[in-house]
Amino acid sequence: MNTDLLLHGAALTAMATATAAATTAGPEHKPAQRPNIVYIMTDDHTAQMMSAYDRRHISTPNLDRIAADGVRFTNSFVANSLSGPSRACMLTGKHSHTNGFLSNEFSTFDASQPTFPKYLQQAGYQTALIGKWHLHVLPTGFDHWEIVPGQGDYYQPDFINMQGDTVTHHGYLTNIISDKAIDWLETQRDPSRPFCLLIHHKAIHRNWMADTCDLDLYEDRVFDLPENFFDNYAGRRAAAEQEMSIASPHDMDVVYDLKMWRPDSHSRLTPNYLYMTGRMDSAQRARWDEFYQPIIDRFYADSLSGDSLAVWKYQRYMRDYAKTVASLDRNVGRVLDYLRDHGLDDNTLVVYTSDQGFYMGEHGWFDKRFIYEESLRTPLVMRLPKGFAAHGDIDSMVQNIDYAPTFLDLAGVEIPADMQGVSLLPLLRGEQPAEWRPYVYYHFHEYPAEHQVKRHYGIRTHRYKIVHFYNDIDTLELYDLEADPTEMHNIYGEPGTANITRRMLHLLRQAQEQYDDPIRFQYPSPLTDTTL
Ligand code: SGN
Ligand code: CA
């Protein structure tokens, strides 16, 4: 075991300052380099579609390699289940109301605020970012960056570079982001310094466009329907009023989402579909049409409706999503191979996660946003540098605000007092801290907006979840996740729940005070008076 790597805090900072001098003094005196960080984050990749977490649907051997060689967090959550906000939480180690980026649609990231890449850069790390950024300002804190504008495009994607130029690249985005990441490691990395490389994929974001080489995959698979696919949302008004239903022709569009385009098909999102396929070159387009045309012909000939149409949409959605994951898995494998083949495994923390989870037909949905399990969770697996004892599952509740303090701790940089996340290093050392957080706090702000998920906040403990939907609604929901893991039964207000309701509302208030959220549950409120 490399005990040097167990040193943290001041010792490592001092070691960092000494690195340059020691290097010039001769290789025999060279101290151990601080660990590198390779942080791979995908978009909308949910644990149901990663075999390290769930073996029902697809196989992701390369992603699973990270977990098999390292650790798998079984209780990994986000603080706000949406891209920009999630990225802002991850970069700052702070909840949305503190970092100021509440929503994709009505926020801009204040790039002057401290972030973990900035702290690492100040501490001598070489920092780089490649891929989706989505914070509506150019990146700061990176020695090198190259980002896709907004959501990015799967085919012939544009990239904005550090010179401010927008350059179109030929090919499929997941391959190109990985090529660029490997190229940075190969040609721009300074071997005398530790590095932190952020690889941010667009995949598997809507509208789930696979690489042409993966189109044939999963076509013979019939995916099991989630048991709550035909949810009637009884007792859950916010769930009833969303716009993210697979069955709804407005929410999931057969042309844009499921690629059933023909010249006489018209929908709200047809122009988006034509824009995206319009980026393909003739060979890509020919392969695309060759694959989808027979499915399109059959679809319009069958004229499905009602439940049969909903189930057909679910199967196409699952297949397209699964094909898009295939490219991602293969490309993560390429990065892992590069690290192994270049002797970087022993001194690199590799993180794989997503900006949030996603619904794969649970409650009849796609998309995310809700505090319900599938989108509150996000996959999180890590391969650890030598010297860290943890292996296998870590069940403590962790959140994406924890990444920034973890990376600083790993680098020996003091964690700023205003960061709201906590370092995961004790867990990675294999310790079981007695005082670990008893709940995670969540707050979703983007409403009114696409998919119409109401504003809400809540907390989740190991067993219970309480949620308050507010703004143009005022409802409380309470779940016993042990008795009701799919959250079909809102027990708020039911006989026998007064004690647990009181306890959860108390913890909710405590969380809002602890994190200094300006929006707080009013307690006691007319909502609670009858029960408590
Ligand atoms: C786009 C999608 C939405 C999705 C948001 C946010 N619509 O607007 O379905 O919820 O992104 O996703 S689309 O018609 O443009 O595909 S996020 O992951 O970036 O937060
Ligand atoms: Ca996302």
XYZ file of C-alpha atoms and ligand atoms in Angstrom:
553
model
C 0.000 0.000 0.000
C 1.255 3.461 -0.902
C 0.963 5.197 2.428
C 1.894 8.569 0.895
C -1.529 8.668 -0.637
C -3.152 8.415 2.746
C -1.709 11.780 3.682
C -4.149 14.621 3.340
C -4.736 18.224 4.285
C -1.745 20.314 5.212
C 0.788 17.595 4.576
C -0.220 17.227 0.965
C -0.403 20.968 0.412
C 3.123 21.308 1.719
C 4.140 18.421 -0.505
C 2.614 20.207 -3.497
C 4.600 23.363 -2.851
C 7.708 21.291 -2.563
C 7.118 19.343 -5.774
C 8.876 21.672 -8.214
C 11.962 22.048 -6.040
C 12.173 18.351 -5.282
C 11.846 17.486 -8.965
C 14.805 19.651 -9.881
C 16.765 18.156 -6.965
C 16.782 14.779 -8.743
C 14.451 11.873 -9.303
C 15.552 10.029 -6.178
C 14.006 12.821 -4.087
C 10.834 13.191 -6.090
C 7.827 12.970 -3.758
C 4.725 11.040 -4.697
C 2.520 13.015 -7.019
C -0.900 14.000 -5.720
C -3.654 11.878 -7.270
C -5.087 12.747 -10.662
C -8.835 12.989 -11.184
C -10.718 11.797 -14.255
C -14.355 12.772 -13.831
C -16.699 11.318 -16.442
C -20.228 12.675 -16.343
C -22.961 11.698 -18.733
C -26.303 13.327 -19.294
C -29.529 11.644 -18.199
C -27.884 8.252 -17.654
C -29.956 6.471 -15.103
C -29.064 3.535 -12.870
C -31.817 1.347 -14.393
C -29.771 1.374 -17.602
C -26.372 0.520 -16.124
C -25.781 -3.122 -15.345
C -23.594 -2.404 -12.314
C -26.876 -1.212 -10.760
C -29.586 -3.059 -12.596
C -29.254 -6.150 -14.744
C -32.796 -6.242 -16.125
C -32.347 -4.258 -19.288
C -28.872 -3.813 -20.734
C -25.216 -4.582 -20.214
C -22.583 -1.871 -19.677
C -19.341 -3.842 -19.221
C -16.971 -0.889 -19.292
C -18.885 1.232 -16.831
C -19.218 -1.819 -14.626
C -15.430 -2.270 -14.731
C -15.072 0.939 -12.728
C -17.382 -0.421 -10.035
C -15.826 -3.889 -10.096
C -12.336 -2.459 -9.581
C -13.485 0.126 -7.086
C -16.659 1.217 -5.342
C -20.324 1.560 -6.161
C -22.410 4.101 -4.256
C -25.834 2.554 -3.713
C -27.370 5.744 -2.329
C -26.158 8.485 -4.633
C -28.463 11.482 -5.137
C -28.572 14.882 -6.806
C -29.666 18.139 -5.205
C -31.721 19.399 -8.172
C -32.486 16.939 -10.969
C -31.695 19.038 -14.017
C -28.565 19.546 -16.087
C -27.343 23.108 -15.477
C -28.318 23.170 -11.794
C -26.766 19.773 -11.214
C -23.514 20.872 -12.868
C -23.461 24.049 -10.778
C -23.935 21.994 -7.577
C -21.143 19.668 -8.605
C -18.695 22.468 -9.438
C -19.371 24.594 -6.346
C -20.199 21.987 -3.701
C -23.286 24.083 -2.909
C -27.039 23.745 -3.292
C -28.782 25.640 -6.110
C -30.095 28.479 -3.937
C -26.518 29.104 -2.725
C -24.674 28.869 -6.058
C -27.454 30.868 -7.746
C -28.067 28.552 -10.708
C -31.630 27.409 -10.107
C -32.800 26.507 -13.595
C -31.695 25.747 -17.171
C -34.270 28.178 -18.456
C -33.984 31.220 -16.208
C -30.496 31.160 -14.650
C -26.973 32.086 -15.735
C -24.028 30.744 -13.796
C -22.032 33.364 -11.908
C -18.641 32.286 -13.227
C -16.782 34.546 -10.815
C -17.661 32.301 -7.862
C -15.205 29.695 -6.587
C -15.403 26.180 -8.029
C -13.354 23.058 -7.398
C -11.472 23.353 -10.744
C -10.379 26.865 -9.717
C -9.157 25.661 -6.330
C -7.327 22.744 -7.933
C -5.751 25.039 -10.493
C -4.513 27.349 -7.720
C -3.053 24.314 -5.978
C -0.989 23.397 -9.022
C -3.279 20.964 -10.809
C -3.566 21.046 -14.562
C -7.308 21.256 -15.261
C -9.255 20.429 -18.416
C -12.890 20.158 -19.475
C -14.262 18.582 -22.640
C -17.914 18.275 -23.680
C -21.235 19.567 -22.385
C -21.101 22.568 -20.055
C -24.594 24.061 -20.172
C -24.070 26.957 -17.760
C -24.726 29.727 -20.294
C -21.306 31.354 -19.703
C -17.873 30.273 -20.863
C -15.930 28.002 -18.486
C -13.486 29.392 -15.950
C -10.964 27.475 -13.869
C -9.598 25.315 -16.689
C -6.181 25.333 -18.368
C -7.903 23.789 -21.337
C -11.535 23.556 -22.333
C -13.589 22.730 -25.371
C -17.356 22.668 -24.982
C -20.447 22.009 -27.045
C -22.868 24.934 -27.222
C -26.009 24.381 -25.113
C -27.155 20.767 -25.340
C -24.793 19.913 -28.220
C -25.626 17.803 -31.278
C -25.088 14.077 -31.703
C -23.986 14.329 -35.347
C -21.454 16.766 -36.792
C -21.356 18.620 -33.471
C -20.123 22.154 -33.003
C -17.480 22.848 -30.355
C -16.547 26.222 -28.888
C -12.827 26.423 -28.222
C -10.750 28.653 -25.948
C -10.108 31.095 -28.776
C -13.838 31.674 -28.909
C -14.256 29.969 -32.286
C -17.121 27.612 -33.025
C -15.882 24.680 -35.083
C -17.983 21.884 -36.570
C -16.509 18.403 -36.236
C -17.304 15.444 -38.420
C -18.617 12.339 -36.679
C -20.608 11.208 -33.657
C -20.353 13.281 -30.488
C -19.615 10.535 -27.945
C -16.653 9.378 -30.051
C -15.413 12.922 -30.589
C -15.533 13.908 -26.896
C -13.576 10.752 -26.045
C -11.054 11.367 -28.858
C -10.491 14.861 -27.532
C -10.099 13.658 -23.951
C -7.569 11.006 -24.944
C -5.775 13.477 -27.174
C -5.505 15.909 -24.253
C -4.051 13.183 -22.052
C -1.617 12.208 -24.788
C -0.443 15.574 -26.056
C -1.267 18.311 -23.566
C -0.921 16.732 -20.177
C 2.038 17.936 -18.162
C 3.440 14.781 -16.528
C 5.190 16.819 -13.848
C 1.858 17.964 -12.384
C -1.287 16.229 -11.205
C -4.266 16.749 -13.449
C -8.029 16.922 -13.250
C -9.858 16.071 -16.473
C -13.625 16.505 -16.752
C -15.211 14.514 -19.600
C -18.837 15.614 -19.960
C -20.938 13.669 -22.439
C -24.152 14.781 -24.081
C -25.228 11.153 -24.323
C -27.798 9.902 -23.379
C -29.835 13.110 -23.565
C -33.077 13.368 -25.474
C -33.664 12.588 -28.355
C -31.460 9.490 -27.853
C -29.754 9.361 -31.267
C -27.428 6.369 -31.482
C -24.243 6.098 -33.488
C -25.013 4.484 -36.860
C -22.813 1.485 -35.959
C -25.092 0.731 -32.980
C -28.483 1.084 -34.656
C -29.092 -2.649 -34.965
C -28.549 -3.323 -31.273
C -31.436 -4.318 -28.984
C -33.988 -4.663 -31.781
C -34.883 -8.187 -30.712
C -35.325 -7.151 -27.080
C -38.753 -6.694 -25.567
C -38.194 -4.705 -22.408
C -40.319 -5.446 -19.380
C -42.794 -2.688 -18.631
C -42.350 -1.141 -15.194
C -45.205 -2.297 -13.001
C -46.345 1.316 -12.508
C -46.239 2.214 -16.211
C -50.025 2.805 -16.154
C -49.935 4.917 -12.997
C -53.158 6.824 -12.267
C -51.359 9.288 -9.917
C -53.997 8.911 -7.214
C -53.137 11.067 -4.208
C -50.284 12.806 -6.083
C -51.531 15.918 -7.810
C -48.141 17.226 -9.030
C -47.424 13.824 -10.563
C -50.762 13.952 -12.342
C -50.108 17.404 -13.800
C -46.649 16.922 -15.368
C -45.951 16.816 -19.106
C -43.451 13.971 -19.374
C -45.703 11.103 -20.206
C -44.620 8.494 -22.738
C -48.237 7.904 -23.741
C -49.026 11.584 -24.373
C -48.601 12.612 -28.046
C -47.686 16.106 -26.855
C -45.004 15.031 -24.376
C -43.286 12.151 -26.184
C -43.311 12.940 -29.859
C -43.268 10.051 -32.328
C -41.345 12.063 -34.907
C -38.748 13.881 -32.817
C -38.332 11.403 -29.985
C -38.963 8.134 -31.785
C -37.789 9.068 -35.304
C -41.032 8.150 -37.106
C -40.654 10.871 -39.694
C -42.208 10.843 -43.130
C -42.889 13.797 -45.418
C -46.533 14.098 -44.421
C -45.915 13.773 -40.660
C -46.298 16.979 -38.720
C -45.762 17.609 -35.064
C -44.675 20.364 -32.744
C -41.153 18.903 -32.711
C -40.743 17.837 -36.352
C -38.526 20.886 -37.106
C -36.128 19.809 -34.322
C -35.931 16.323 -35.789
C -35.226 17.667 -39.272
C -32.550 19.961 -37.867
C -30.819 17.043 -36.159
C -30.943 14.558 -39.013
C -30.041 17.452 -41.331
C -26.619 17.546 -39.681
C -25.808 14.041 -40.907
C -23.616 13.442 -43.922
C -25.007 11.361 -46.771
C -23.526 8.059 -45.566
C -24.808 8.547 -42.010
C -28.207 9.579 -43.337
C -28.385 6.603 -45.679
C -27.611 4.195 -42.835
C -30.115 5.973 -40.579
C -32.890 5.773 -43.166
C -32.065 2.185 -44.016
C -32.517 1.297 -40.359
C -35.583 3.391 -39.477
C -37.562 3.245 -42.752
C -38.986 -0.266 -42.278
C -39.961 0.637 -38.705
C -41.627 3.842 -39.919
C -43.560 1.991 -42.626
C -44.785 -0.578 -40.178
C -45.669 2.047 -37.573
C -47.940 4.044 -39.878
C -49.444 0.870 -41.362
C -50.345 -0.454 -37.913
C -52.132 2.740 -36.774
C -51.779 1.847 -33.117
C -53.718 3.737 -30.481
C -54.390 3.772 -26.743
C -52.385 1.403 -24.553
C -50.867 -0.459 -27.521
C -49.424 2.784 -28.838
C -48.102 3.694 -25.374
C -46.385 0.313 -25.044
C -44.969 0.550 -28.566
C -43.561 4.022 -27.720
C -42.014 2.626 -24.552
C -40.251 -0.153 -26.467
C -38.850 2.246 -29.092
C -37.742 4.657 -26.387
C -35.962 1.894 -24.476
C -34.246 0.618 -27.616
C -33.024 4.031 -28.765
C -31.778 4.888 -25.284
C -30.033 1.490 -24.964
C -28.273 1.904 -28.328
C -27.055 5.353 -27.283
C -25.643 3.909 -24.051
C -23.673 1.340 -26.104
C -21.467 4.046 -27.629
C -20.996 5.681 -24.273
C -19.944 2.435 -22.619
C -17.473 1.643 -25.409
C -15.977 5.127 -25.254
C -15.586 5.095 -21.476
C -13.752 1.794 -22.032
C -11.331 3.568 -24.361
C -10.503 6.137 -21.676
C -10.049 3.426 -19.042
C -7.740 1.511 -21.406
C -5.702 4.636 -22.017
C -5.213 5.215 -18.282
C -4.217 1.580 -17.734
C -1.874 1.436 -20.723
C -0.110 4.622 -19.689
C 0.545 3.665 -16.097
C -1.994 6.120 -14.710
C -4.251 3.652 -12.894
C -2.419 3.641 -9.584
C -2.537 7.366 -9.053
C -5.872 8.372 -10.593
C -9.342 8.654 -9.136
C -11.814 7.763 -11.894
C -15.392 8.887 -11.278
C -18.357 7.902 -13.402
C -21.674 9.628 -12.774
C -24.528 11.411 -14.515
C -26.074 14.852 -14.076
C -29.189 13.056 -12.765
C -31.238 9.914 -13.160
C -34.148 9.442 -15.561
C -37.484 7.695 -15.857
C -37.506 4.626 -18.062
C -41.272 4.256 -18.093
C -41.723 4.308 -14.290
C -44.969 6.204 -13.573
C -45.421 6.198 -17.375
C -42.638 8.793 -17.776
C -39.431 9.851 -19.457
C -37.373 12.904 -18.269
C -36.450 13.674 -14.643
C -36.999 16.750 -12.359
C -39.060 15.038 -9.652
C -37.679 14.097 -6.239
C -39.010 10.572 -6.823
C -36.371 7.866 -6.710
C -35.486 7.320 -10.377
C -34.490 10.960 -10.954
C -33.307 11.829 -7.445
C -30.738 9.074 -7.792
C -27.744 9.203 -10.090
C -25.198 6.467 -10.814
C -21.890 6.943 -8.986
C -18.988 4.524 -9.272
C -15.318 5.228 -8.649
C -12.018 3.528 -9.198
C -9.696 4.643 -6.451
C -6.032 5.556 -6.445
C -3.737 3.148 -4.621
C -3.911 3.525 -0.879
C -7.671 3.748 -0.509
C -9.104 0.713 1.172
C -12.777 0.846 0.217
C -14.051 -1.783 -2.165
C -17.543 -2.815 -3.217
C -20.703 -1.078 -2.095
C -20.903 2.133 -0.101
C -24.418 2.594 1.270
C -24.055 5.988 2.971
C -26.211 8.715 1.432
C -24.103 10.930 -0.806
C -25.006 13.825 -3.061
C -23.483 15.691 -6.010
C -22.601 18.642 -3.723
C -20.055 16.233 -2.175
C -17.876 15.910 -5.277
C -16.153 19.296 -4.973
C -15.080 18.829 -1.328
C -13.997 15.265 -2.119
C -11.714 16.367 -4.942
C -10.216 19.177 -2.862
C -9.631 16.812 0.040
C -7.961 14.336 -2.298
C -5.679 17.082 -3.599
C -4.785 18.199 -0.092
C -6.575 21.514 -0.503
C -8.438 22.794 2.521
C -12.203 22.518 2.026
C -13.724 26.012 2.157
C -16.113 26.423 5.087
C -18.920 27.642 2.819
C -19.082 24.426 0.796
C -22.269 22.581 1.750
C -21.197 19.136 0.592
C -18.881 16.894 2.575
C -15.769 15.012 1.543
C -16.345 11.365 0.659
C -12.727 10.520 1.433
C -13.504 8.850 4.790
C -15.879 6.525 2.913
C -13.242 5.864 0.261
C -10.775 4.966 2.977
C -13.210 2.305 4.107
C -14.215 4.102 7.286
C -17.774 4.162 8.571
C -18.146 7.621 10.088
C -20.587 7.594 12.998
C -21.913 11.042 12.194
C -22.759 10.709 8.504
C -25.695 12.809 7.175
C -29.105 11.346 8.060
C -30.886 12.869 5.046
C -30.339 14.493 1.673
C -32.004 17.789 0.813
C -33.526 18.456 -2.607
C -35.028 21.563 -4.220
C -36.368 21.803 -7.781
C -37.160 25.308 -9.082
C -37.768 25.164 -12.847
C -41.491 25.869 -13.173
C -43.378 26.885 -15.237
C -41.233 25.265 -17.899
C -40.934 22.355 -20.275
C -42.464 19.186 -18.744
C -44.327 21.296 -16.171
C -43.006 19.693 -13.023
C -44.102 21.869 -10.109
C -41.591 23.532 -7.808
C -40.855 21.377 -4.820
C -38.412 20.624 -2.049
C -38.032 17.720 0.268
C -35.757 15.422 2.188
C -35.057 11.751 1.909
C -33.796 9.673 4.782
C -32.854 6.003 4.432
C -36.479 5.052 4.863
C -38.778 8.030 4.344
C -39.271 10.927 1.989
C -41.307 14.074 2.525
C -42.005 16.550 -0.277
C -43.737 19.906 -0.438
C -44.963 21.014 -3.881
C -45.493 24.777 -3.865
C -45.923 27.885 -6.021
C -49.262 27.354 -7.821
C -49.981 24.258 -5.724
C -49.660 23.454 -2.024
C -49.468 19.717 -1.414
C -47.442 17.453 0.794
C -46.381 13.914 0.011
C -44.889 11.357 2.355
C -43.503 7.968 1.369
C -42.324 4.957 3.282
C -39.705 3.694 0.832
C -39.423 0.383 2.619
C -43.116 -0.425 2.208
C -43.563 1.430 -1.079
C -40.276 1.637 -3.043
C -41.995 2.777 -6.255
C -43.705 5.697 -4.474
C -47.245 4.927 -5.518
C -48.848 5.544 -2.163
C -48.692 9.009 -0.638
C -49.300 8.360 3.050
C -49.359 12.014 4.082
C -52.445 12.611 6.213
C -53.243 8.924 6.627
C -54.087 7.567 10.081
C -51.042 6.438 12.016
C -48.589 8.725 10.225
C -48.654 11.710 12.602
C -45.402 10.856 14.370
C -43.372 10.193 11.263
C -44.870 13.269 9.573
C -43.883 15.437 12.517
C -40.360 13.985 12.522
C -39.888 14.415 8.770
C -41.204 17.984 8.753
C -38.853 18.782 11.601
C -35.916 17.373 9.610
C -37.052 19.260 6.526
C -36.998 22.523 8.454
C -33.644 21.581 9.908
C -32.262 20.959 6.409
C -33.576 24.284 5.136
C -31.975 26.077 8.072
C -28.732 24.114 7.800
C -28.380 24.970 4.103
C -29.860 28.440 4.545
C -32.491 28.038 1.856
C -34.480 31.304 1.683
C -37.590 29.326 0.736
C -38.768 27.413 3.785
C -41.691 25.288 4.725
C -43.990 27.269 7.014
C -44.531 25.203 10.097
C -47.094 24.749 11.481
C -49.118 25.341 8.353
C -52.736 24.834 7.432
C -51.523 21.755 5.584
C -50.216 20.086 8.688
C -52.690 21.267 11.317
C -55.148 18.465 10.737
C -52.586 15.706 11.093
C -50.312 16.884 13.858
C -34.365 19.854 -23.465
C -35.323 18.674 -23.686
C -36.126 18.382 -22.431
C -35.233 18.276 -21.214
C -34.401 19.538 -21.100
C -33.473 19.580 -19.922
N -36.229 18.957 -24.766
O -35.082 21.055 -23.357
O -36.850 17.191 -22.631
O -35.985 18.097 -20.049
O -33.613 19.648 -22.287
O -32.565 18.506 -19.930
S -35.710 18.830 -26.282
O -36.927 18.922 -27.139
O -34.804 19.918 -26.557
O -35.040 17.543 -26.447
S -31.195 18.677 -19.190
O -30.656 17.346 -18.955
O -30.324 19.452 -20.050
O -31.502 19.354 -17.939
Ca -29.407 15.899 -17.864
